Short mmCIF file of N, CA and C in Angstrom, two decimals:
data_model
loop_
_atom_site.label_atom_id
_atom_site.label_comp_id
_atom_site.label_asym_id
_atom_site.label_seq_id
_atom_site.Cartn_x
_atom_site.Cartn_y
_atom_site.Cartn_z
N MET A 1 0.94 -1.18 -0.24
CA MET A 1 0.08 0.08 0.02
C MET A 1 0.76 1.38 -0.09
N GLY A 2 2.25 1.22 0.79
CA GLY A 2 3.00 2.59 0.68
C GLY A 2 3.41 2.94 -0.68
N LYS A 3 3.83 1.91 -1.42
CA LYS A 3 4.32 2.51 -2.78
C LYS A 3 3.20 2.88 -3.66
N TYR A 4 1.82 2.40 -3.52
CA TYR A 4 0.83 3.22 -4.22
C TYR A 4 0.43 4.54 -3.80
N SER A 5 0.89 4.78 -2.35
CA SER A 5 0.44 6.04 -1.83
C SER A 5 1.56 7.15 -2.49
N LEU A 6 2.66 6.64 -2.75
CA LEU A 6 3.97 7.38 -3.37
C LEU A 6 3.53 7.67 -4.80
N ILE A 7 3.10 6.80 -5.63
CA ILE A 7 2.73 7.01 -6.92
C ILE A 7 1.67 7.88 -6.96
N LYS A 8 0.49 7.90 -6.24
CA LYS A 8 -0.63 8.89 -6.14
C LYS A 8 -0.02 10.22 -5.78
N PHE A 9 0.67 10.11 -4.92
CA PHE A 9 1.39 11.62 -4.87
C PHE A 9 2.27 12.03 -5.82
N ILE A 10 3.20 11.34 -6.40
CA ILE A 10 3.66 11.91 -7.67
C ILE A 10 2.90 12.25 -8.77
N SER A 11 1.76 11.32 -8.93
CA SER A 11 0.85 11.61 -9.87
C SER A 11 0.12 12.98 -9.75
N GLU A 12 -0.34 13.25 -8.64
CA GLU A 12 -1.08 14.34 -8.16
C GLU A 12 -0.08 15.66 -8.12
N LEU A 13 1.32 15.44 -7.91
CA LEU A 13 2.30 16.42 -8.10
C LEU A 13 2.44 16.94 -9.29
N LEU A 14 2.48 15.82 -10.31
CA LEU A 14 2.78 16.31 -11.73
C LEU A 14 1.51 16.95 -12.20
N MET A 15 0.38 16.51 -11.83
CA MET A 15 -1.12 17.35 -12.28
C MET A 15 -1.07 18.69 -11.82
N GLY A 16 -0.65 18.98 -10.74
CA GLY A 16 -0.77 20.18 -10.25
C GLY A 16 0.39 21.07 -10.71
N LEU A 17 1.59 20.67 -10.88
CA LEU A 17 2.70 21.29 -11.91
C LEU A 17 2.02 21.67 -13.22
N GLY A 18 1.53 20.80 -13.84
CA GLY A 18 0.94 20.79 -15.26
C GLY A 18 -0.10 21.86 -15.23
N PHE A 19 -0.87 21.79 -14.24
CA PHE A 19 -1.84 23.12 -14.45
C PHE A 19 -1.19 24.32 -14.11
N ILE A 20 -0.10 24.51 -13.24
CA ILE A 20 0.35 25.88 -13.00
C ILE A 20 1.41 26.14 -14.36
N PHE A 21 1.98 25.40 -14.88
CA PHE A 21 2.61 25.49 -16.17
C PHE A 21 1.53 26.10 -17.28
N THR A 22 0.48 25.25 -17.29
CA THR A 22 -0.41 25.69 -18.54
C THR A 22 -1.04 26.96 -18.18
N ILE A 23 -1.46 27.50 -16.93
CA ILE A 23 -1.67 28.94 -16.60
C ILE A 23 -0.75 30.03 -16.46
N SER A 24 0.44 29.48 -16.48
CA SER A 24 1.54 30.80 -16.22
C SER A 24 1.81 31.47 -17.33
N PRO A 25 1.46 30.95 -18.58
CA PRO A 25 1.75 32.22 -19.68
C PRO A 25 0.49 33.33 -19.56
N ILE A 26 -0.43 33.00 -19.28
CA ILE A 26 -1.46 34.11 -18.88
C ILE A 26 -0.99 35.17 -17.81
N ILE A 27 -0.52 34.49 -16.62
CA ILE A 27 -0.25 34.93 -15.71
C ILE A 27 0.95 35.98 -16.12
N LEU A 28 2.11 35.32 -16.85
CA LEU A 28 3.22 36.03 -17.26
C LEU A 28 2.83 37.37 -18.17
N TYR A 29 1.86 37.06 -19.20
CA TYR A 29 1.43 38.26 -19.98
C TYR A 29 1.02 39.22 -19.23
N CYS A 30 -0.09 39.04 -18.15
CA CYS A 30 -0.61 40.19 -17.49
C CYS A 30 0.48 40.69 -16.70
N PHE A 31 1.32 40.10 -16.11
CA PHE A 31 2.46 40.62 -15.34
C PHE A 31 3.23 41.82 -16.34
N ILE A 32 3.62 40.99 -17.31
CA ILE A 32 4.46 41.98 -18.08
C ILE A 32 3.82 43.36 -18.99
N HIS A 33 2.53 43.04 -19.37
CA HIS A 33 2.00 43.97 -19.96
C HIS A 33 0.86 44.87 -19.29
N GLY A 34 0.73 44.49 -17.99
CA GLY A 34 -0.17 45.13 -16.95
C GLY A 34 0.18 46.66 -16.71
N ASN A 35 1.23 46.93 -16.73
CA ASN A 35 1.67 48.49 -16.61
C ASN A 35 2.89 48.77 -17.59
N TYR A 36 2.61 50.14 -18.17
CA TYR A 36 3.65 50.43 -19.14
C TYR A 36 4.93 50.30 -18.59
N GLU A 37 5.09 51.23 -17.44
CA GLU A 37 6.51 51.32 -16.68
C GLU A 37 7.09 49.99 -16.32
N ARG A 38 6.27 49.12 -15.92
CA ARG A 38 6.86 47.78 -15.50
C ARG A 38 7.23 47.03 -16.97
N TYR A 39 6.62 47.26 -17.80
CA TYR A 39 7.06 46.59 -19.17
C TYR A 39 8.43 47.29 -19.42
N ILE A 40 8.54 48.37 -19.51
CA ILE A 40 9.92 49.11 -19.60
C ILE A 40 11.09 48.64 -18.83
N TRP A 41 10.49 48.67 -17.56
CA TRP A 41 11.67 47.91 -16.48
C TRP A 41 12.07 46.81 -16.72
N ILE A 42 11.02 45.58 -17.22
CA ILE A 42 11.37 44.19 -17.41
C ILE A 42 12.43 44.25 -18.88
N ILE A 43 12.05 44.82 -19.88
CA ILE A 43 12.82 44.89 -21.10
C ILE A 43 14.05 45.56 -20.96
N ASN A 44 14.15 46.35 -20.04
CA ASN A 44 15.63 47.10 -19.78
C ASN A 44 16.38 46.03 -18.86
N GLY A 45 16.08 44.96 -18.28
CA GLY A 45 16.72 44.14 -17.39
C GLY A 45 17.80 43.12 -18.17
N PRO A 46 18.30 42.34 -17.59
CA PRO A 46 19.17 41.39 -18.41
C PRO A 46 18.60 40.14 -19.13
N TYR A 47 19.32 39.68 -19.84
CA TYR A 47 18.78 38.39 -20.50
C TYR A 47 18.35 37.45 -19.47
N PRO A 48 17.29 36.96 -19.50
CA PRO A 48 16.13 36.96 -20.73
C PRO A 48 15.10 37.83 -20.80
N PHE A 49 15.15 38.65 -19.76
CA PHE A 49 13.97 39.51 -19.50
C PHE A 49 14.23 40.66 -20.76
N SER A 50 15.50 40.90 -21.08
CA SER A 50 15.54 42.05 -22.07
C SER A 50 14.96 41.45 -23.49
N HIS A 51 14.64 40.15 -23.67
CA HIS A 51 13.86 39.83 -25.01
C HIS A 51 12.32 39.75 -24.75
N PHE A 52 11.71 39.69 -23.67
CA PHE A 52 10.41 40.09 -23.67
C PHE A 52 9.65 41.00 -24.30
N GLY A 53 10.39 42.04 -25.01
CA GLY A 53 9.85 42.80 -25.79
C GLY A 53 9.60 42.43 -27.13
N SER A 54 10.09 41.26 -27.71
CA SER A 54 10.07 41.03 -28.79
C SER A 54 8.97 39.80 -28.95
N GLY A 55 8.20 39.94 -29.87
CA GLY A 55 6.74 39.05 -30.28
C GLY A 55 7.37 37.48 -30.45
N PRO A 56 8.35 37.07 -31.08
CA PRO A 56 8.91 35.64 -31.17
C PRO A 56 9.22 35.08 -30.07
N PHE A 57 9.89 35.83 -29.39
CA PHE A 57 10.48 35.25 -27.95
C PHE A 57 9.47 35.08 -26.93
N GLN A 58 8.33 36.04 -26.74
CA GLN A 58 7.48 35.90 -25.88
C GLN A 58 6.53 34.57 -26.42
N LEU A 59 6.24 34.51 -27.62
CA LEU A 59 5.58 33.34 -28.40
C LEU A 59 6.14 32.27 -28.02
N PHE A 60 7.58 32.09 -27.98
CA PHE A 60 8.50 30.77 -27.49
C PHE A 60 8.37 30.56 -26.20
N MET A 61 8.37 31.56 -25.42
CA MET A 61 8.14 31.40 -24.04
C MET A 61 6.65 30.78 -23.67
N TYR A 62 5.77 31.21 -24.17
CA TYR A 62 4.34 30.84 -23.84
C TYR A 62 4.19 29.40 -24.41
N LEU A 63 4.45 29.20 -25.65
CA LEU A 63 4.40 27.96 -26.14
C LEU A 63 5.13 26.81 -25.54
N SER A 64 6.28 27.26 -24.94
CA SER A 64 7.14 26.38 -24.17
C SER A 64 6.32 25.91 -22.87
N LEU A 65 5.98 27.04 -22.24
CA LEU A 65 5.31 26.66 -20.73
C LEU A 65 3.95 25.91 -20.88
N LEU A 66 3.04 26.12 -22.13
CA LEU A 66 2.03 25.27 -22.63
C LEU A 66 2.49 23.82 -22.88
N ILE A 67 3.28 23.72 -23.65
CA ILE A 67 3.76 22.36 -23.65
C ILE A 67 4.38 21.63 -22.68
N VAL A 68 4.87 22.09 -21.89
CA VAL A 68 5.65 21.39 -20.52
C VAL A 68 4.39 21.27 -19.56
N GLY A 69 3.59 22.07 -19.56
CA GLY A 69 2.22 21.95 -18.71
C GLY A 69 1.52 20.52 -19.33
N ALA A 70 1.13 20.63 -20.72
CA ALA A 70 0.36 19.76 -21.15
C ALA A 70 1.23 18.32 -20.94
N ALA A 71 2.50 18.39 -21.30
CA ALA A 71 3.21 16.95 -21.02
C ALA A 71 3.04 16.51 -19.65
N LEU A 72 3.07 17.41 -18.53
CA LEU A 72 3.30 16.88 -17.44
C LEU A 72 1.72 16.29 -16.90
N ILE A 73 0.55 16.91 -17.77
CA ILE A 73 -0.90 16.31 -17.23
C ILE A 73 -0.86 15.14 -17.95
N VAL A 74 -0.29 14.85 -19.05
CA VAL A 74 -0.43 13.75 -19.75
C VAL A 74 0.49 12.43 -18.99
N ILE A 75 1.46 12.77 -18.56
CA ILE A 75 2.16 11.97 -17.62
C ILE A 75 1.55 11.62 -16.42
N SER A 76 0.92 12.40 -15.88
CA SER A 76 0.02 12.25 -14.75
C SER A 76 -1.05 11.40 -14.93
N MET A 77 -1.71 11.67 -16.09
CA MET A 77 -2.78 10.86 -16.31
C MET A 77 -2.28 9.39 -16.69
N MET A 78 -1.28 9.08 -17.39
CA MET A 78 -0.75 7.94 -17.79
C MET A 78 -0.45 6.94 -16.35
N ILE A 79 0.22 8.01 -15.52
CA ILE A 79 0.69 7.12 -14.39
C ILE A 79 -0.69 6.84 -13.62
N LYS A 80 -1.88 7.60 -13.44
CA LYS A 80 -3.09 7.03 -12.90
C LYS A 80 -3.51 5.83 -13.42
N ARG A 81 -3.47 5.78 -15.02
CA ARG A 81 -3.97 4.71 -15.53
C ARG A 81 -3.15 3.56 -15.43
N VAL A 82 -1.96 3.67 -15.56
CA VAL A 82 -1.18 2.38 -15.23
C VAL A 82 -1.15 1.80 -13.53
N LYS A 83 -1.58 2.60 -12.84
CA LYS A 83 -1.86 2.30 -11.33
C LYS A 83 -3.27 1.73 -11.17
N LYS A 84 -4.04 2.09 -11.84
CA LYS A 84 -5.39 1.59 -12.00
C LYS A 84 -5.30 0.02 -12.50
N LYS A 85 -4.70 -0.09 -13.59
CA LYS A 85 -4.81 -1.48 -14.35
C LYS A 85 -3.90 -2.53 -13.43
N SER A 86 -2.90 -1.86 -12.62
CA SER A 86 -2.03 -2.68 -11.74
C SER A 86 -3.07 -3.21 -10.67
N GLU A 87 -3.70 -2.14 -9.97
CA GLU A 87 -4.74 -2.54 -9.15
C GLU A 87 -5.70 -3.54 -9.51
N ASN A 88 -6.51 -3.39 -10.71
CA ASN A 88 -7.18 -4.35 -11.14
C ASN A 88 -6.85 -5.70 -11.19
N LYS A 89 -5.46 -5.78 -11.71
CA LYS A 89 -4.77 -7.43 -11.90
C LYS A 89 -4.66 -7.78 -10.61
N GLN A 90 -4.31 -7.26 -9.67
CA GLN A 90 -4.05 -7.87 -8.32
C GLN A 90 -5.39 -8.30 -7.56
N GLU A 91 -6.54 -7.52 -7.85
CA GLU A 91 -7.51 -7.96 -7.35
C GLU A 91 -8.29 -9.26 -8.21
N GLY A 92 -7.93 -9.24 -9.48
CA GLY A 92 -8.56 -10.44 -10.19
C GLY A 92 -7.68 -11.63 -10.56
#
């Protein structure tokens, strides 16, 4: 029973991180573009912040965060499915 609780914890952790990564592009966009003075302060900073003024870099960052989030959610769902199949085999 102990290893299954660890698997459940890992699966739920990956699911939570996946949702955070999936939501983070929206939060990042609102943070960067919420105030013009903050936007100028960010793009005058060191790399990678200085590149947040360019559209392609922002698109790359947002898509990267979305892809990582989706991958974590899929991995979490796969772990849950494998766990459920192994439990069904042990019962039957």
